[in-house]
Coordinates of C-alpha atoms in Angstrom, one line a residue:
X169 CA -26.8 45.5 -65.0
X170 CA -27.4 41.8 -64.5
X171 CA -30.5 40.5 -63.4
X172 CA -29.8 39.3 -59.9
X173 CA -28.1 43.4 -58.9
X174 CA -31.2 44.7 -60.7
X175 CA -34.0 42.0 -58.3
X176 CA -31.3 42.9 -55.2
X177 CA -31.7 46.7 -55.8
X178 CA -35.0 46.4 -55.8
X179 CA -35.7 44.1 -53.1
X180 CA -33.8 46.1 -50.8
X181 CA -35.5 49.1 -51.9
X182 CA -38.9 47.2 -51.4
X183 CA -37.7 46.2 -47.5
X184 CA -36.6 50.0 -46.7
X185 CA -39.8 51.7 -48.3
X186 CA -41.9 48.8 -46.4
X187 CA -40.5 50.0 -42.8
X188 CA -40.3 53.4 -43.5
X189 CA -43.9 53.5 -44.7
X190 CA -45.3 51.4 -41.5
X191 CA -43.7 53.6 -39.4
X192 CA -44.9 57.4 -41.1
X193 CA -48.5 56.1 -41.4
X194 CA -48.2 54.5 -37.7
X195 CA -47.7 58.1 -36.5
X196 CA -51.1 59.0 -38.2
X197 CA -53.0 56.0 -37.0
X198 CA -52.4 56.0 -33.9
X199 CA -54.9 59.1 -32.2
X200 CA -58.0 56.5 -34.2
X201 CA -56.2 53.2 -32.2
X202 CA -56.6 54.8 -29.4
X203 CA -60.2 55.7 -29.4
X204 CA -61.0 52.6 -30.8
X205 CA -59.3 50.5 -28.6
X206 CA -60.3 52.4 -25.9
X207 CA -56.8 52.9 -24.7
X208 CA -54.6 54.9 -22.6
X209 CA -51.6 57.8 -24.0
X210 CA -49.0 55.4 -22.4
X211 CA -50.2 52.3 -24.1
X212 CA -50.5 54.1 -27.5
X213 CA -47.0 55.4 -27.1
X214 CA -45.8 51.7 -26.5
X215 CA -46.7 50.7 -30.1
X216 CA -44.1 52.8 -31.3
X217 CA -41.7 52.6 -28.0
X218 CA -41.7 48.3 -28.2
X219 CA -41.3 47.6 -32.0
X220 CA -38.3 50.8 -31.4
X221 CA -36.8 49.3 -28.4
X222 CA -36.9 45.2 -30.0
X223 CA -35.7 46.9 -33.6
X224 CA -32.7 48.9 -32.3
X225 CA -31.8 45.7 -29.7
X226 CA -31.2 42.9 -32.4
X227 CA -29.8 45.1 -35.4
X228 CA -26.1 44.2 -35.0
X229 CA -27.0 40.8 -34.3
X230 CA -29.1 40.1 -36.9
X231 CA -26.8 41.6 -39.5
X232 CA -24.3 38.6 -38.5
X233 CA -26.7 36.5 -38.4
X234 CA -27.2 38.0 -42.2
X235 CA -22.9 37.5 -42.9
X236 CA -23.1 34.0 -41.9
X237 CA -26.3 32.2 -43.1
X238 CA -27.2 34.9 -46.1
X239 CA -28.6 38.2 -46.3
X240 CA -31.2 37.2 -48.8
X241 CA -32.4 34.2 -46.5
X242 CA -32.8 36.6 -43.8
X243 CA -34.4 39.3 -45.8
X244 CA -36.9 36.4 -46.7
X245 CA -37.5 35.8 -43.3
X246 CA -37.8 39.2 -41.9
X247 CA -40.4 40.3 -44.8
X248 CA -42.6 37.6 -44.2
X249 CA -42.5 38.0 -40.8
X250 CA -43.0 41.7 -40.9
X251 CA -45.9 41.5 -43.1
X252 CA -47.7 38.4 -40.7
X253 CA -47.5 40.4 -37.8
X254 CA -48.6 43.7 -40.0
X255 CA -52.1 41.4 -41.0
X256 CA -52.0 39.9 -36.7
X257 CA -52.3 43.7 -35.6
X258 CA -54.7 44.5 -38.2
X259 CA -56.8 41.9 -36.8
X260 CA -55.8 42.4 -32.9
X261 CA -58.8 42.3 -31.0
X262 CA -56.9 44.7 -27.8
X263 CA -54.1 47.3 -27.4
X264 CA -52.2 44.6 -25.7
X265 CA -52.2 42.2 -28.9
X266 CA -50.9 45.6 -30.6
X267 CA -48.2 46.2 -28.3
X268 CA -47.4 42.3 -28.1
X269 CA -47.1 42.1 -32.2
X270 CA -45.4 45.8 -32.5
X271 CA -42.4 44.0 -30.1
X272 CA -42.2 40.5 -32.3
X273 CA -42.7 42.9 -35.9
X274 CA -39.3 44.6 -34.5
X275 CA -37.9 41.4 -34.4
X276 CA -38.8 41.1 -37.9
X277 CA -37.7 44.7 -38.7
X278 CA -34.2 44.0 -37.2
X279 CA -34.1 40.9 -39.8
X280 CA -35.2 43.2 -42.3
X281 CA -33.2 46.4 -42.5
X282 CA -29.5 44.8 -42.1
X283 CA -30.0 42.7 -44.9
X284 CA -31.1 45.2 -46.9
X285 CA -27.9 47.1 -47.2
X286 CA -26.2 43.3 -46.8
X287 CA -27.2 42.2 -50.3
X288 CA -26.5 45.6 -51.9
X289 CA -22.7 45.3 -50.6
X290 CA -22.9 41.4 -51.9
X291 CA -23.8 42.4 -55.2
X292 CA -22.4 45.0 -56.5
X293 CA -18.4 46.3 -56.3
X294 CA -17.6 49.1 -53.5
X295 CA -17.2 51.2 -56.5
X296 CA -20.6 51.0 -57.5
X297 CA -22.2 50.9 -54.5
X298 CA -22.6 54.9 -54.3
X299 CA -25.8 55.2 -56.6
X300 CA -27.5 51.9 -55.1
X301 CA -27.2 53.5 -51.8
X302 CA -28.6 56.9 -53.3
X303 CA -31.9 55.1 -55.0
X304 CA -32.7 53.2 -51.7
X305 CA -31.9 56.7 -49.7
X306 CA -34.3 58.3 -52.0
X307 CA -36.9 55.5 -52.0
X308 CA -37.1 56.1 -48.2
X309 CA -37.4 59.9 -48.2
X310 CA -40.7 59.6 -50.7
X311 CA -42.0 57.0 -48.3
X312 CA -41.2 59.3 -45.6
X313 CA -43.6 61.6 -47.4
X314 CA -45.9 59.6 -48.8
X315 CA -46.8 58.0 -45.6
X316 CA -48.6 60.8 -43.6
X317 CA -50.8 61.6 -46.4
X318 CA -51.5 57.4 -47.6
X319 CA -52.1 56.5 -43.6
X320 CA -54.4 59.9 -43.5
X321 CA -56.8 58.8 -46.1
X322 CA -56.7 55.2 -44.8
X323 CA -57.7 56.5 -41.4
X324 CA -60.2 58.5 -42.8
X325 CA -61.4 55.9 -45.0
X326 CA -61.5 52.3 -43.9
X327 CA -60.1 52.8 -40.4
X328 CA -56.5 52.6 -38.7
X329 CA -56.5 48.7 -39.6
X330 CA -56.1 49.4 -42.9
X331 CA -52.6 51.3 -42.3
X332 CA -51.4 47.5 -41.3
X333 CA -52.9 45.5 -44.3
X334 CA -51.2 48.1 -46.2
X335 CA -47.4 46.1 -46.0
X336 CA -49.0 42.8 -46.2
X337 CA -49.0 42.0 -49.9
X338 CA -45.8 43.1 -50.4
X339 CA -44.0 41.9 -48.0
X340 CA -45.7 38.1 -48.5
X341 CA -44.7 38.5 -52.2
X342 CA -41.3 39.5 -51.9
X343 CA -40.1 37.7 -49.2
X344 CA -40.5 34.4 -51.1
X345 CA -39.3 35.6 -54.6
X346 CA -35.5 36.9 -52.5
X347 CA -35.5 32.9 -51.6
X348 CA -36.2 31.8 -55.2
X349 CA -34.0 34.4 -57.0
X350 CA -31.1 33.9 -54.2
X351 CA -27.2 34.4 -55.7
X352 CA -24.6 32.4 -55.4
X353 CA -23.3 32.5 -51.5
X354 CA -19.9 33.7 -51.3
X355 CA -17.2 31.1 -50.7
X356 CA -15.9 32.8 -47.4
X357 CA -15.7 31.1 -44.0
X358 CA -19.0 31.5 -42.4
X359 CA -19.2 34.3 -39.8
X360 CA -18.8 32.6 -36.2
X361 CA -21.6 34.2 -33.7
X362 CA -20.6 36.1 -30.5
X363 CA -23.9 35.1 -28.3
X364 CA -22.2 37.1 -25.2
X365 CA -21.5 39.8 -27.1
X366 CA -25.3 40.0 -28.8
X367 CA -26.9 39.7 -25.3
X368 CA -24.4 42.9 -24.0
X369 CA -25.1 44.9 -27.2
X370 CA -28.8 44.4 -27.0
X371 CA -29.2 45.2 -23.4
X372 CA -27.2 48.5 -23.6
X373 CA -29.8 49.9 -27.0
X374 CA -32.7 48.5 -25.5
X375 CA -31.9 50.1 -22.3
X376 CA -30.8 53.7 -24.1
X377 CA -33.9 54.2 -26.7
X378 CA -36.2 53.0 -23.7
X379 CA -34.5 55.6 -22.1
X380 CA -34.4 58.4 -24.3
X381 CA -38.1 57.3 -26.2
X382 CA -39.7 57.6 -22.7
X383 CA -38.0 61.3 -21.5
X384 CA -40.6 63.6 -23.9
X385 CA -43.6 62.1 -21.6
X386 CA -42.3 61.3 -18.3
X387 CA -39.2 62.8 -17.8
X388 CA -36.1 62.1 -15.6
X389 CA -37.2 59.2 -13.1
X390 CA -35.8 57.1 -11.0
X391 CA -36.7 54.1 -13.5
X392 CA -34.8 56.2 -16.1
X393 CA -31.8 56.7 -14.2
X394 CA -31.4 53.6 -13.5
X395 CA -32.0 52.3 -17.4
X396 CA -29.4 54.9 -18.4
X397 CA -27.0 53.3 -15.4
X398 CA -27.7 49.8 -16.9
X399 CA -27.2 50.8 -20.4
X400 CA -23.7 52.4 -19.4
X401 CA -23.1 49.4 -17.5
X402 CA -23.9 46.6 -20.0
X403 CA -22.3 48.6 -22.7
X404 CA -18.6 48.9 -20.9
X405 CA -18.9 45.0 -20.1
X406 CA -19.5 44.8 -23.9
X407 CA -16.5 46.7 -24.6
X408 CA -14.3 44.6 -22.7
X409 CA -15.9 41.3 -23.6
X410 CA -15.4 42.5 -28.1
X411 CA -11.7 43.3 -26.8
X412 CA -11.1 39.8 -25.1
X413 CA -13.0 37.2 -27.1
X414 CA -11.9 35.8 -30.3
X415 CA -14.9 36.3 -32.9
X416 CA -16.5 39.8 -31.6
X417 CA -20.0 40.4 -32.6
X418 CA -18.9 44.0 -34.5
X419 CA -15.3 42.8 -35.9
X420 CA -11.9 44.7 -36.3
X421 CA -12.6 45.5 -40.0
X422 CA -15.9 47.6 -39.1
X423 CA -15.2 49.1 -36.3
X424 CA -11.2 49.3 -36.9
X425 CA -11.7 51.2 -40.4
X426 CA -10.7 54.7 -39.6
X427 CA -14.0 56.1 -41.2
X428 CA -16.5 54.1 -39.7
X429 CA -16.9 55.6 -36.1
X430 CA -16.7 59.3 -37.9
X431 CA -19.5 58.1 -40.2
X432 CA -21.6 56.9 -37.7
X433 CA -21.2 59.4 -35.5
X434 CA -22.3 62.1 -38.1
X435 CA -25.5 59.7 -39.2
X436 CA -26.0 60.3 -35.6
X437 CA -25.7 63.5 -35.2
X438 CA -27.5 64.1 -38.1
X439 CA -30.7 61.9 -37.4
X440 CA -31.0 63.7 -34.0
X441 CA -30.8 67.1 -35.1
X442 CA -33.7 66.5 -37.8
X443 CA -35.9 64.8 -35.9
X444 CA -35.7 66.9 -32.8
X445 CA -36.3 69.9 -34.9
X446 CA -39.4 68.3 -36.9
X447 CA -40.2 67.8 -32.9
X448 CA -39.4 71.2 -32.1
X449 CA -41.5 72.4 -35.3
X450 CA -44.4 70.4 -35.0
X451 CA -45.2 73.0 -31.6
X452 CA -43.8 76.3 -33.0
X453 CA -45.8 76.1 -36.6
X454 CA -49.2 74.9 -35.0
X455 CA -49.1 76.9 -31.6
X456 CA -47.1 79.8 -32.0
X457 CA -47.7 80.8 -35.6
X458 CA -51.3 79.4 -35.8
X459 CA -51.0 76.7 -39.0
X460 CA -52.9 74.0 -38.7
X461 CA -51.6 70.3 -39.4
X462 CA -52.8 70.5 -43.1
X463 CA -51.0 73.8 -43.5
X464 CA -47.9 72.7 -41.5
X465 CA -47.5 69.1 -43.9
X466 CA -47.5 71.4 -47.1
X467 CA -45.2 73.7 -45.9
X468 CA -42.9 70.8 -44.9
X469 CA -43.0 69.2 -48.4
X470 CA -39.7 70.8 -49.7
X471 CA -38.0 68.6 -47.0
X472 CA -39.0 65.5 -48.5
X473 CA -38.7 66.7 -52.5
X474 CA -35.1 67.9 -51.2
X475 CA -34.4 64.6 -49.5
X476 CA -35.5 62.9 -52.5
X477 CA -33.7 65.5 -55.0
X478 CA -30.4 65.5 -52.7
X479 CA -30.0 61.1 -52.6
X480 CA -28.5 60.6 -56.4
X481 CA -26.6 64.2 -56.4
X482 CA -25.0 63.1 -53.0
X483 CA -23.5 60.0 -55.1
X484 CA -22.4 62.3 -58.1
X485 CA -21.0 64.7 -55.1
X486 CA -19.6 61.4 -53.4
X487 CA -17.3 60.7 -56.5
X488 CA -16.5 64.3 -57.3
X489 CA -15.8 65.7 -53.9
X490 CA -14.8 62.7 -51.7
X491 CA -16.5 62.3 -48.1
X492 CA -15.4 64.5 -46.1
X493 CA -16.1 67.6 -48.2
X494 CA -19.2 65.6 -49.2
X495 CA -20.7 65.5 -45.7
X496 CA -19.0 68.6 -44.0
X497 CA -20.9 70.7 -46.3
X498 CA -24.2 68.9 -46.3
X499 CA -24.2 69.1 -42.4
X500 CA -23.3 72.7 -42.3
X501 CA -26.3 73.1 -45.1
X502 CA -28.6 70.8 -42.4
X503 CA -27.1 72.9 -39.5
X504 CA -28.0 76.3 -41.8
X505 CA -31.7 74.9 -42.0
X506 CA -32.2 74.6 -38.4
X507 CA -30.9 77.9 -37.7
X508 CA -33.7 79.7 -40.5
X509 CA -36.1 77.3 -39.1
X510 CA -35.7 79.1 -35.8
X511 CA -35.6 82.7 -36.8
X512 CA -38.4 82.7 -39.5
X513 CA -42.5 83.0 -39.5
X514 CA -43.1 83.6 -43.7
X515 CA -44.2 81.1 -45.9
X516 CA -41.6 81.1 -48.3
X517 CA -39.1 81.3 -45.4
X518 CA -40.2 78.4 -43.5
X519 CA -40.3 76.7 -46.8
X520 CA -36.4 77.2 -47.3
X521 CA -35.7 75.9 -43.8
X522 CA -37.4 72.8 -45.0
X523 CA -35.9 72.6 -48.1
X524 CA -32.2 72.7 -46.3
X525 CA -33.3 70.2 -43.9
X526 CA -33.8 67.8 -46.9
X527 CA -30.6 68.6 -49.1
X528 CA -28.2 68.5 -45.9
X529 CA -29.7 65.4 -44.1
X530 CA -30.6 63.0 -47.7
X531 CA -26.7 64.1 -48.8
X532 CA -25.6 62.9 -45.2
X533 CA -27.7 59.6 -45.4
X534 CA -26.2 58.6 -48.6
X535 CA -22.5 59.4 -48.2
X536 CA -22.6 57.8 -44.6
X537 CA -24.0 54.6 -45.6
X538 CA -21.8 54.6 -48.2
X539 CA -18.7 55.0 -46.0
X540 CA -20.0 52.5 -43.6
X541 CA -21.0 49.7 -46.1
X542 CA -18.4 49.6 -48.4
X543 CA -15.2 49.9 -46.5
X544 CA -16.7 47.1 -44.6
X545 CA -15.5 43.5 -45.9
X546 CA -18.4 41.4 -48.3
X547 CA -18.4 39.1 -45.1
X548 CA -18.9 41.7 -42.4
X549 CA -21.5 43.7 -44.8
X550 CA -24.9 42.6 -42.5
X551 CA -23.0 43.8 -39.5
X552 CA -21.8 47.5 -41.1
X553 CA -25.4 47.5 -42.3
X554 CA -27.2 46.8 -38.4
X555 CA -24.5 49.5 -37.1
X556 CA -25.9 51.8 -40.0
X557 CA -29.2 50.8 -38.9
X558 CA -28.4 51.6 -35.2
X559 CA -27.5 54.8 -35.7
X560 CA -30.9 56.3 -37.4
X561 CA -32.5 54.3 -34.7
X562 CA -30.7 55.9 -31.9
X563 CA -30.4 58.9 -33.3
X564 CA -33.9 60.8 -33.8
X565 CA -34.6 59.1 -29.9
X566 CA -32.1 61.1 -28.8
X567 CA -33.0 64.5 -30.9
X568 CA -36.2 64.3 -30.0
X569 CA -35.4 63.6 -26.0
X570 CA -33.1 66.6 -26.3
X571 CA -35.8 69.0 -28.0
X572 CA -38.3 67.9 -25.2
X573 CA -36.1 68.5 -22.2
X574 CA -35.0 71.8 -23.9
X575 CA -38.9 72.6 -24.3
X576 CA -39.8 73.6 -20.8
X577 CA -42.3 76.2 -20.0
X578 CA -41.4 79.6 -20.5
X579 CA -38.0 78.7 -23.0
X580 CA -39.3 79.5 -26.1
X581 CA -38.3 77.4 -29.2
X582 CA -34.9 79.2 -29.7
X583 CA -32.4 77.6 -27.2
X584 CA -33.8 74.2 -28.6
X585 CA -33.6 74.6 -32.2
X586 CA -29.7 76.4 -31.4
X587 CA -28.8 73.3 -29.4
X588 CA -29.9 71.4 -32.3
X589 CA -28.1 73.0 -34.9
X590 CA -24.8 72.9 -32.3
X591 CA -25.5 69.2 -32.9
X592 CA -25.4 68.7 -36.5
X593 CA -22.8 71.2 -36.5
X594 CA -20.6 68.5 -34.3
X595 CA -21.5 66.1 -36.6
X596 CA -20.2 68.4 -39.4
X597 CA -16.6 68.1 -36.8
X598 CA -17.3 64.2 -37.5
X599 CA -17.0 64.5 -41.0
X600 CA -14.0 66.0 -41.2
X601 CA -12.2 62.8 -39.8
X602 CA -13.6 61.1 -43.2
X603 CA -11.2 60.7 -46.2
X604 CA -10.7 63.1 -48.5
X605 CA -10.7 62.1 -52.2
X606 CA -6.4 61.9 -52.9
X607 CA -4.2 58.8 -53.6
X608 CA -4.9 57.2 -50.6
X609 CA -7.2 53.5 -51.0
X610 CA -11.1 54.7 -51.0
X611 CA -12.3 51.3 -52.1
X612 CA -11.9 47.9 -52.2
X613 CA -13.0 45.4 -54.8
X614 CA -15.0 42.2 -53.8
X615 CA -12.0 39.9 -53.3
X616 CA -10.3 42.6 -51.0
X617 CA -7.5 43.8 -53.3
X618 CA -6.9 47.4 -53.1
X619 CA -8.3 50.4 -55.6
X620 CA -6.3 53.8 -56.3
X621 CA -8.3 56.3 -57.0
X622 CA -6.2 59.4 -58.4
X623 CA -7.1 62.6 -57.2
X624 CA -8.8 65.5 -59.1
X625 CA -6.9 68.4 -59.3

């Protein structure tokens, strides 16, 4: 492996473990923010709801802006700038400065986690991409677990502002070596920017996640309605306006491929149905089978091992199997999980509805991306990477929205946890609209020529 493919695997493992770990340890920090910022449940809320809303906004764009000025420059940019406004809330002397930073570190985020998947595509063959993808899938899912336990003991220890110096160093470092270790830059005509189309795209996410982030507290309002009618709204105008101009923001090649709305419909489906059972769990472990939050992290360890376990065996599956059998049996396994979540109260039970959790969504994560990314052409890469992005934004708001609106009093946890599993199950129906592994072109080499793969018999 050449040195710059070994410092871009890394850096864009760096940039995903760096997000992933501000936003586990967040979670952990926040009940301490409150108190000692003496403020209310709905301003807490909004440091996760404004960096959510900004991020999920300005992914798309920002992974064009990525395609036509370099994904390396903008992973610079966005790491810096993540880890500035990490040290400015560290140091914020009100919850407003918190929720004012969280909003302008989304920004940063959005810069961030495009490029990311960007520079993998841009340095390495589509044939190669599959165990890249796996080592920054796993990277994320021990962050994931890390995070709760490394923002506890900060908490616990020097205070919640310690959680925010904690992506500082990093981040400053890094950012500056991806400038001075930069590639060469492609020799492709420089992606053209569809400012329209950006404005359109960000107005219908921000509207949705606002949406959907604020339905578990408040409900259906009449400010919600009318946020889902914009969002609906701004997102058919976009529609029409990417079918009429002459440079869309997402172009033909990404959202044309045959694969790409399956796949991103099933890392869709996927995210949802995880997160709104880990929502859904978080209530039936703690108050109707009496663990208490210690008890309930340990016995929801085997999801992350699994996740962690299930990222490189997804590539090996990836170029045994294909896609489609790939992911249709890792949602079904994810769907499966749900299901003896729902129906179980022992340990070693509980455990194994973990564990499935982790092998069916870190398979899914991996072969999705991978369909995404590297179908996508090397100059469209940032833009297949903010769509990728989008999607496991959008996805555990809208899980989690669903579990709470199916959590009403006197339910139970059953018709929430079913719903849930009918979703990954429909994202299993996704997957089967991926390519199977035959004679047909599953990859393209970085000039564009076309790859036959024979199949196995």
């Amino acid at each position: 492996m050449s040195l710059h493919r070994t410092w871009t695997l890394v850096s864009s493992v760096a940039g995903a473990v760096v997000v992933a770990l501000d936003g586990t340890a967040l979670t952990v920090a926040q009940p301490a923010l409150r108190r000692d910022l003496d403020a209310s449940v709905a301003q807490v809320q909004w440091t996760s709801t404004g960096y959510l809303v900004a991020v999920a906004g300005l992914l798309v764009f920002c992974g064009r802006l990525g395609d036509r000025y370099g994904h390396q420059r903008l992973f610079a940019v966005g790491m810096v700038g993540f880890g500035l406004t990490s040290a400015g809330i560290a140091l914020a002397p009100g919850i407003g400065w918190v929720i004012g930073l969280r909003v302008v570190q989304g920004v940063f985020g959005a810069l961030l986690q495009p490029a990311t998947l960007g520079m993998l595509r841009a340095a390495y063959p589509p044939g190669r991409l599959r165990m890249p993808i796996a080592v920054r899938t796993g990277a994320i899912g021990l962050a994931a677990a890390a995070g709760p336990v490394l923002g506890g003991a900060l908490v616990a220890g020097p205070g919640w502002r310690a959680v925010f110096f904690l992506n500082v160093v990093p981040a400053l470092v890094l950012g500056p070596l991806a400038l001075a270790l930069r590639g060469p830059r492609p020799r492709t005509a420089p992606a053209r920017l569809d400012l329209p189309g950006a404005v359109l795209l960000a107005v219908t996410l921000a509207c949705l996640v606002h949406v959907l982030a604020g339905l578990p507290a408040y409900g259906w309002t009449a400010v919600s309605g009318a946020g889902l009618a914009l969002a609906v709204l701004a997102g058919a105008v976009f529609v029409r306006h990417e079918r009429r101009t002459a440079s869309p923001l997402v172009p033909a090649d990404v959202v044309g491929a045959v694969a790409a709305g399956p796949a991103l419909a099933m890392l869709v489906s996927a995210s949802a149905a995880l997160h709104g059972t880990l929502f859904v769990a978080t209530f039936l472990l703690q108050d109707a089978l009496g663990h208490d939050p210690l008890h309930m992290a340990l016995l929801g360890l085997p999801l992350a091992a699994l996740m962690i376990l299930a990222a490189p065996g997804s590539a090996l599956l990836l170029r045994r199997f294909g896609a489609r059998r790939t992911t249709v049996t890792a949602m079904t396994v994810l769907a499966a999980g749900i299901v003896v979540l729902g129906r179980s109260a022992g340990t070693v039970a509980l455990c194994t509805g973990f564990a499935l959790l982790g092998a069916g969504f870190g398979t899914v994560m991996v072969a999705g991306t991978h369909v995404v990314v590297h179908r996508a052409a090397a100059g469209s890469a940032g833009v297949a990477g903010g769509l990728q992005q989008t999607a496991l934004n959008v996805g555990p708001a809208l899980g989690v929205a669903l579990a709470a609106t199916l959590l009403g009093p006197g339910r139970g946890y059953g018709p929430a946890l079913w719903v849930l599993a009918l979703v990954a199950g429909a994202g299993a129906v996704a997957g089967r609209a991926l390519p199977k592994r035959s004679t047909q072109t599953i990859n393209r080499d970085p000039e564009g020529s076309q790859v036959r793969v024979p199949a196995r018999r």
